Coordinates of C-alpha atoms and ligand atoms in Angstrom, one line a residue:
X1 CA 27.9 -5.7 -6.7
X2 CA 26.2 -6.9 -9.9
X3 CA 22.8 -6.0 -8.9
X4 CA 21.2 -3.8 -11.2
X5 CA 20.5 0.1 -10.2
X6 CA 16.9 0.9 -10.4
X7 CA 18.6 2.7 -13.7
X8 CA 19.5 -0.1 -15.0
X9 CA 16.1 -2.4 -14.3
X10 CA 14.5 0.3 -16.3
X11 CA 16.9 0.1 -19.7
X12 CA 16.4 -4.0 -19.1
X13 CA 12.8 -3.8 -19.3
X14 CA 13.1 -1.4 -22.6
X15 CA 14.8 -4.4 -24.2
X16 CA 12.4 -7.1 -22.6
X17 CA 9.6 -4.9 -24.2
X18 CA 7.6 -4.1 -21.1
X19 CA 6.3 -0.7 -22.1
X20 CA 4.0 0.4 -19.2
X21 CA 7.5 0.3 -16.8
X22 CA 9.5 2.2 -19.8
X23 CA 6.3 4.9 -19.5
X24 CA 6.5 4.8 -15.6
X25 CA 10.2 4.9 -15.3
X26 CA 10.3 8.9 -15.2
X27 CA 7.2 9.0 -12.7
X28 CA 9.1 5.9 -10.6
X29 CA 12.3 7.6 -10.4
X30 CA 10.4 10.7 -8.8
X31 CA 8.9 8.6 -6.6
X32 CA 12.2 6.9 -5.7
X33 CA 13.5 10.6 -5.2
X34 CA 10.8 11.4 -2.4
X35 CA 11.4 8.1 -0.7
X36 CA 14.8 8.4 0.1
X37 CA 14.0 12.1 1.3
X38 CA 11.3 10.2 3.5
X39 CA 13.4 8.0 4.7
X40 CA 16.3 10.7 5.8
X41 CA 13.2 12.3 7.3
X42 CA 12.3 9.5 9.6
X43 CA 15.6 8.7 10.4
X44 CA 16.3 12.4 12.0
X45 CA 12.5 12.8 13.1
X46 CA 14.3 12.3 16.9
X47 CA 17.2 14.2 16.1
X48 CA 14.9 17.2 14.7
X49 CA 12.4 17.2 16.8
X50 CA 10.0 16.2 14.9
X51 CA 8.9 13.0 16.3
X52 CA 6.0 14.5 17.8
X53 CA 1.8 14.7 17.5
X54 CA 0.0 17.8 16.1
X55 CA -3.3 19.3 17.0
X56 CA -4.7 19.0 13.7
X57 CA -6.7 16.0 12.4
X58 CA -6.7 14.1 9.0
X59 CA -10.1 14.0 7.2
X60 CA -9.7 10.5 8.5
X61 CA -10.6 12.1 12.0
X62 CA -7.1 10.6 12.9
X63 CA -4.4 12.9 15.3
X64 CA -1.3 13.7 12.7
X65 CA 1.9 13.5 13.5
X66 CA 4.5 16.0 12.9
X67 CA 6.1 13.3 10.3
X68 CA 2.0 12.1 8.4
X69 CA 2.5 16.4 7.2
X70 CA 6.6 17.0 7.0
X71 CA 6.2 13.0 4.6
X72 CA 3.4 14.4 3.1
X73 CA 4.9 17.5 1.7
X74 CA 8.0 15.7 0.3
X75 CA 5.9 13.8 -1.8
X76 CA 3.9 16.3 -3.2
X77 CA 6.8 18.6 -4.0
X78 CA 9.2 15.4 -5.4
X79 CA 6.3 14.1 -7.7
X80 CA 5.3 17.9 -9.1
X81 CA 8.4 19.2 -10.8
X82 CA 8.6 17.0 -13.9
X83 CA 4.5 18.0 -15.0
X84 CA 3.3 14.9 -15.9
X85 CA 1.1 14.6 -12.8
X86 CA -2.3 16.7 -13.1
X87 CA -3.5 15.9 -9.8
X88 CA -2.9 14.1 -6.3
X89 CA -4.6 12.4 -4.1
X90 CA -3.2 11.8 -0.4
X91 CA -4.3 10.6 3.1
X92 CA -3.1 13.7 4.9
X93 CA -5.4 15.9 2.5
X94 CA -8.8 16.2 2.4
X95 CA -9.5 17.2 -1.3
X96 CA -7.4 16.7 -4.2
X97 CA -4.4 18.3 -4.9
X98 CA -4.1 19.7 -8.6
X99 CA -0.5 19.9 -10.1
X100 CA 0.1 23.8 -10.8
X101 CA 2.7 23.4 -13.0
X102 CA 2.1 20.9 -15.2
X103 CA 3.7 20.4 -19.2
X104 CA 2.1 21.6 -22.2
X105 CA 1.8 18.1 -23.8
X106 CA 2.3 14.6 -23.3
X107 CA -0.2 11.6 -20.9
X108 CA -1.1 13.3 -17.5
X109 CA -1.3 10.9 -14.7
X110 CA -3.0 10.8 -11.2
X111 CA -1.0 10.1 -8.3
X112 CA -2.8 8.6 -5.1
X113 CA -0.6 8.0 -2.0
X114 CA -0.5 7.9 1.4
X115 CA 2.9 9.4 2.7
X116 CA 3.5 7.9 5.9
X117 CA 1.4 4.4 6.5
X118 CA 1.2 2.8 10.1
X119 CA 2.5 6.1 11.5
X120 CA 1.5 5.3 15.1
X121 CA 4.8 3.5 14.6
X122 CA 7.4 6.1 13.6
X123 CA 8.2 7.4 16.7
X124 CA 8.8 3.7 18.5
X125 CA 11.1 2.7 16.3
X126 CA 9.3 0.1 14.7
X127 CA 8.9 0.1 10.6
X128 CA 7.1 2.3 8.6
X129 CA 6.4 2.9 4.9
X130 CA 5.1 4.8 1.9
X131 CA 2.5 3.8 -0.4
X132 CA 1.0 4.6 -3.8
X133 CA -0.8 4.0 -6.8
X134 CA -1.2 5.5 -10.4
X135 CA -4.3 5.8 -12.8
X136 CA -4.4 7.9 -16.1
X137 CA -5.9 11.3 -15.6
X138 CA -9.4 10.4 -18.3
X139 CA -9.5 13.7 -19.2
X140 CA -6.3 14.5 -19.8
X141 CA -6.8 18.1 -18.2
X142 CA -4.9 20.4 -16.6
X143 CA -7.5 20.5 -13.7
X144 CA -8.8 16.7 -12.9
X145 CA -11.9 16.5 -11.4
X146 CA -13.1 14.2 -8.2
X147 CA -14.7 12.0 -10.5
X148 CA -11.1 11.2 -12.1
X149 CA -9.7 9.7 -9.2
X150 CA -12.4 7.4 -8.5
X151 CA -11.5 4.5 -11.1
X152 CA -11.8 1.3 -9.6
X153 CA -8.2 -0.5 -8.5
X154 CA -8.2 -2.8 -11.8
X155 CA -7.6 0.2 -13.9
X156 CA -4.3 1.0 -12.0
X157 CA -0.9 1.2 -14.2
X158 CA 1.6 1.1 -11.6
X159 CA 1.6 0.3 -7.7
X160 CA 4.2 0.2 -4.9
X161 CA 5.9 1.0 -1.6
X162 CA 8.4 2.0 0.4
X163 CA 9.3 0.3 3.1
X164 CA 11.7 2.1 6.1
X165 CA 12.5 -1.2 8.1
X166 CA 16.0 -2.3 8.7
X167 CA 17.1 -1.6 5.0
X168 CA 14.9 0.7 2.9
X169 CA 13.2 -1.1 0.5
X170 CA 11.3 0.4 -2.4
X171 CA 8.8 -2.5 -4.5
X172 CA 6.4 -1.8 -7.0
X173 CA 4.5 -3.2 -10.0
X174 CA 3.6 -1.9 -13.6
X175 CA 1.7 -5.0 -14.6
X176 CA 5.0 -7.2 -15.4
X177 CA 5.7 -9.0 -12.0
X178 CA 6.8 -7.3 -8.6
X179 CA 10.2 -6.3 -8.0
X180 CA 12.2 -4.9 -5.1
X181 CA 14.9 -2.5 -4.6
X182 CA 17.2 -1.9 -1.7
X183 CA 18.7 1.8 -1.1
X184 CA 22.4 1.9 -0.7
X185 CA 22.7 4.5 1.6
X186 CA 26.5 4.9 1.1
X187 CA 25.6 5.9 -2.8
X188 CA 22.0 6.9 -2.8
X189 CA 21.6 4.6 -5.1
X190 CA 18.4 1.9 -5.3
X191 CA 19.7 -1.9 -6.0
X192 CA 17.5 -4.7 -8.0
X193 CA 17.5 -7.3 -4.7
X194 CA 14.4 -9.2 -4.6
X195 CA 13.3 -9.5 -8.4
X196 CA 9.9 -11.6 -9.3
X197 CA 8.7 -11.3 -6.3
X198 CA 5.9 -14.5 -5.5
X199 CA 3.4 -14.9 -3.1
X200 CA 3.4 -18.9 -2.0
X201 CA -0.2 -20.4 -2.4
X202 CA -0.1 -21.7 1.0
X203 CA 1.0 -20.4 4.3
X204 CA 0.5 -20.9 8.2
X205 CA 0.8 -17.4 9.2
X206 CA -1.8 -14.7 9.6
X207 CA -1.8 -11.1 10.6
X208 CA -5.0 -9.8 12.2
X209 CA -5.1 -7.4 15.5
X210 CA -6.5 -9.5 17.7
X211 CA -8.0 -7.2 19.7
X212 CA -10.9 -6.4 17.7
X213 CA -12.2 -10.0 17.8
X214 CA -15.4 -9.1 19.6
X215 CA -16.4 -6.5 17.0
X216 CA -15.9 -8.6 13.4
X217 CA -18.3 -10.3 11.3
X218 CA -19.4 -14.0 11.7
X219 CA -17.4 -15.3 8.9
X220 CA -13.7 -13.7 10.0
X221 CA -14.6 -14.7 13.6
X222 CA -15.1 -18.8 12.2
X223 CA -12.1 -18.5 10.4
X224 CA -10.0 -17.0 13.3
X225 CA -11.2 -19.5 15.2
X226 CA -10.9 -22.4 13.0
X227 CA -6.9 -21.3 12.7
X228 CA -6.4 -21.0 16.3
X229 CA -7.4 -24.6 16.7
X230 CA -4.1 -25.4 14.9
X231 CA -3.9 -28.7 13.9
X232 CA -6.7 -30.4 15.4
X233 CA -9.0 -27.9 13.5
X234 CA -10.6 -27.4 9.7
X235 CA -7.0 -26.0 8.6
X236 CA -5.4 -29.2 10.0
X237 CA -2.6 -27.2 10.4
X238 CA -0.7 -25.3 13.4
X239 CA -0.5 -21.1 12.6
X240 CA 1.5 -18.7 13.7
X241 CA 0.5 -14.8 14.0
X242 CA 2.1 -11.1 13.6
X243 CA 0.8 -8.0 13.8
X244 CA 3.2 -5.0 13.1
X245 CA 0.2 -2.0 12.8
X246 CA 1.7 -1.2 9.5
X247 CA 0.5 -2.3 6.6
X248 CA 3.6 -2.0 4.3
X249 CA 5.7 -4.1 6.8
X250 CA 2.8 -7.0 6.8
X251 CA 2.1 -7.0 3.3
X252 CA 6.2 -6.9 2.1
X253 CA 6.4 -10.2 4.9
X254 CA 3.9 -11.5 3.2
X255 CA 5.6 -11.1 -0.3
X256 CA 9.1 -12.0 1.3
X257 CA 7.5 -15.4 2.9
X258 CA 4.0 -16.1 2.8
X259 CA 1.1 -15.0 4.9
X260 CA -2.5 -13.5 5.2
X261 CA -3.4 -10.3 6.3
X262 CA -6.9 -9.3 7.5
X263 CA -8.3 -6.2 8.7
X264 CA -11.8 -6.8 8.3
X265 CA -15.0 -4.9 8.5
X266 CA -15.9 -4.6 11.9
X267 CA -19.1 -3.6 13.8
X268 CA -17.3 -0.1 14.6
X269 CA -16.4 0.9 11.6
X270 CA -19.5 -0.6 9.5
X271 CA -21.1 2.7 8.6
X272 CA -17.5 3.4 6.8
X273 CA -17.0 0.5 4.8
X274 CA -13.9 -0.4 7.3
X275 CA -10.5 0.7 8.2
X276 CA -7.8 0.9 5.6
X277 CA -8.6 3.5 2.8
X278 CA -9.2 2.2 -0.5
X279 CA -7.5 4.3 -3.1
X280 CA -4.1 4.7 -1.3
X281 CA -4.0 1.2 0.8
X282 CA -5.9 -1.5 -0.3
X283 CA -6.0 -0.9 -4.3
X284 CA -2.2 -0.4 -4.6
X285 CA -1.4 -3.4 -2.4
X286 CA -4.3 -5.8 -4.2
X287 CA -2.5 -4.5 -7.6
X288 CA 1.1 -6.0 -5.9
X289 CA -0.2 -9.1 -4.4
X290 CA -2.5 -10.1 -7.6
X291 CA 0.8 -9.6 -9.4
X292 CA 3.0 -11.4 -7.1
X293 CA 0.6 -14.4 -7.5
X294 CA -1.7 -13.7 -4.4
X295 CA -5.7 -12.6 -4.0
X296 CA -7.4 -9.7 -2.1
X297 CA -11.2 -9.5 -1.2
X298 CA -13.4 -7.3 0.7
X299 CA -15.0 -10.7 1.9
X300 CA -17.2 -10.2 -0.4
X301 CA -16.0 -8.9 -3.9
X302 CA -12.1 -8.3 -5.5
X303 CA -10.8 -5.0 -3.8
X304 CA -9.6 -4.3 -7.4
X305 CA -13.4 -4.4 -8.5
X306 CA -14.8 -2.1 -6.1
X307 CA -15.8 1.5 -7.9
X308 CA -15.2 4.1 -5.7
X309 CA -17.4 6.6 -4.7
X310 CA -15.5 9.0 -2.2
X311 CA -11.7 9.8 -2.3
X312 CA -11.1 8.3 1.3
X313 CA -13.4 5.6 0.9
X314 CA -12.7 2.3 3.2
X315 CA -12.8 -1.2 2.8
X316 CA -13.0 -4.7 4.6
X317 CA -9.7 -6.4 3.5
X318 CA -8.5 -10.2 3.6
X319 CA -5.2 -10.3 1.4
X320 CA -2.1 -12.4 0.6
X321 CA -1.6 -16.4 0.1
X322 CA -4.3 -16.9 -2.8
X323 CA -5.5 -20.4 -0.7
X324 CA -6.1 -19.1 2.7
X325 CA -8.0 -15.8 0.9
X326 CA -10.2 -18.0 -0.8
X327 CA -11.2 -20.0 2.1
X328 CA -11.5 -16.9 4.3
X329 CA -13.9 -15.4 1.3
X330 CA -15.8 -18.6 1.2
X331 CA -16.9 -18.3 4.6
X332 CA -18.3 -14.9 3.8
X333 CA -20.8 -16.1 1.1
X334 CA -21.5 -19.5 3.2
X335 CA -24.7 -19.6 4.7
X336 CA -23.4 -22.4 7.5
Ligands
LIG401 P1 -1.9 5.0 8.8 O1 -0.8 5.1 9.8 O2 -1.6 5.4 7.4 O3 -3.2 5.6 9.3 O4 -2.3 3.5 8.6 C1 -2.3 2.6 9.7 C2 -3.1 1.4 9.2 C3 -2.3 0.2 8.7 O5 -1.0 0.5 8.2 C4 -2.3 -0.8 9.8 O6 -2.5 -2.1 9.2 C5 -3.5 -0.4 10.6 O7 -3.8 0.9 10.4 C6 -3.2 -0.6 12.1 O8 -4.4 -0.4 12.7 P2 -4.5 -0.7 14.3 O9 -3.8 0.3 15.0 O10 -6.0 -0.6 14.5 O11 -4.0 -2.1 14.6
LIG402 MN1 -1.8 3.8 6.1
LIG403 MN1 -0.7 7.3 6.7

């Protein structure tokens, strides 16, 4: 094979001078670590037993699965042994997690994540993934505070996912483009296979569940509408739809061959800004699809703009093919 090992994409981009993946490269290959454990976990979840729902609740209010905690953990401990992390943030808990054993010297970092996305998934066989984004601890400190973790998405230095599909797929960004590794499973080993990744300006597919129809906002309903009509409609064109319930899957489609994905504000979840959470799901994606040539909104401002005020915070997204995002954002501010 000569496909670069994720090794080797790192010692290329020292020579191509892209400094902010040279400073990541330690943090990424951690990362890299705990999504292959993650992935061996998923893959025996039926075999262990662990396939299963707990009593417990998320601070999301959501029912966790044996696999949202066992994920969880592996993350934590993969990305805490080297001590450049001061402090995590993750879906599964509800305050902050401070490193304890951190290095004397050297840039601290903050690492937001949530371990097991679209986890209603995992134990119906049907794709799952990781997801995670990294800001510079401000203070430098051994002990971050809340306030460090609420920068807004546009100060991010690195962004990715893993994806457990039919391969295992790990993409991320530093600033320099998106790229995407495959894991070998027969040597461990992570693969350069999708380099450059770009988003294509247009598209004819969109990913929305359908089923909340009656509860969104004016605007998403017109557009909706307007591309159900297919060709006889605004878009003068026919579209198709998908809807997988996990994020990752939909948004690495959409980087693989086009698309828009939407989960709006809705009338149900108005009083908490929306669905998906914006430190661990939207800001980390909008970093990836901005680089891969693509938009993300709220509808009604960049994701990547939005300053946070609460660690699980939630927000209206429309992301993916910059043209359809823009018209989907223009019907927000129309007054037609
Ligand atoms: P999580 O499993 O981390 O809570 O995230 C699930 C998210 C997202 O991945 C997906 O797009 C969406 O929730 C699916 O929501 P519905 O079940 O409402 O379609
Ligand atoms: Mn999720
Ligand atoms: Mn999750």
């Amino acid at each position: 094979m000569n496909k670069p090992s994720l090794a080797q994409f790192f010692i290329g981009e020292q020579q191509r001078g892209n400094v902010s993946t040279v400073e990541m490269a330690p943090l990424l290959e951690d990362i890299a670590t705990a999504c292959k454990e993650i992935a061996l976990a998923i893959n025996q979840g039926a075999l262990q037993g662990t396939m299963g729902s707990l009593d417990a609740q998320n601070v999301q209010g959501e029912t966790q699965k044996q696999l949202d905690v066992i994920c969880n953990d592996i993350f934590i401990a993969a990305n805490s042994k080297r001590g450049n992390i001061a402090g995590m943030v993750s879906e599964e808990l509800e305050q902050f997690y401070t490193v304890p054993h951190q290095s004397v010297s050297g840039e601290k970092y903050l690492l937001l994540f949530d371990p097991l996305d679209g986890s209603s998934n995992v134990n119906v066989n049907i794709s799952v993934g990781t997801i995670f984004s990294v800001l510079r601890c401000p203070t430098g400190a051994p002990h971050p505070q809340p306030k460090d973790f609420l920068q807004a998405g546009k100060q991010q230095i690195c962004a990715g996912y893993a994806l457990y599909g039919t391969s295992t797929i790990l993409v991320f960004t530093t600033g320099h483009g998106v790229n995407g590794f495959t894991l070998d499973i027969e040597t461990n080993t992570f693969f350069l296979t999708h380099p450059n990744m770009q988003i294509a300006a247009d598209t004819n597919e969109f990913a929305i569940n359908m089923s909340n129809y009656r509860f969104w906002q004016a605007p998403m309903q017109r557009y909706i509408d307007e591309c159900l009509e297919g060709k006889a409609g605004a878009h003068g064109k026919d579209f198709n739809m998908r809807w997988v319930a996990s994020m990752v899957a939909e948004i690495h489609r959409i980087l693989v061959r086009g698309g828009v994905f939407m989960y709006p504000i809705d009338s149900r979840a108005k009083s908490q800004g929306g669905k998906l959470r914006l430190l661990y799901e939207a800001n980390p994606m909008s970093f990836i699809v901005g680089q891969a040539g693509g938009a993300s909104s709220t509808g009604y401002q960049d994701i990547m703009d939005v300053t946070p005020t609460t660690l699980h915070q939630r927000v209206g997204v429309i992301m993916g093919s910059k043209n359809e995002v823009i018209r989907a954002v223009s019907y927000h501010s129309s007054k037609h």
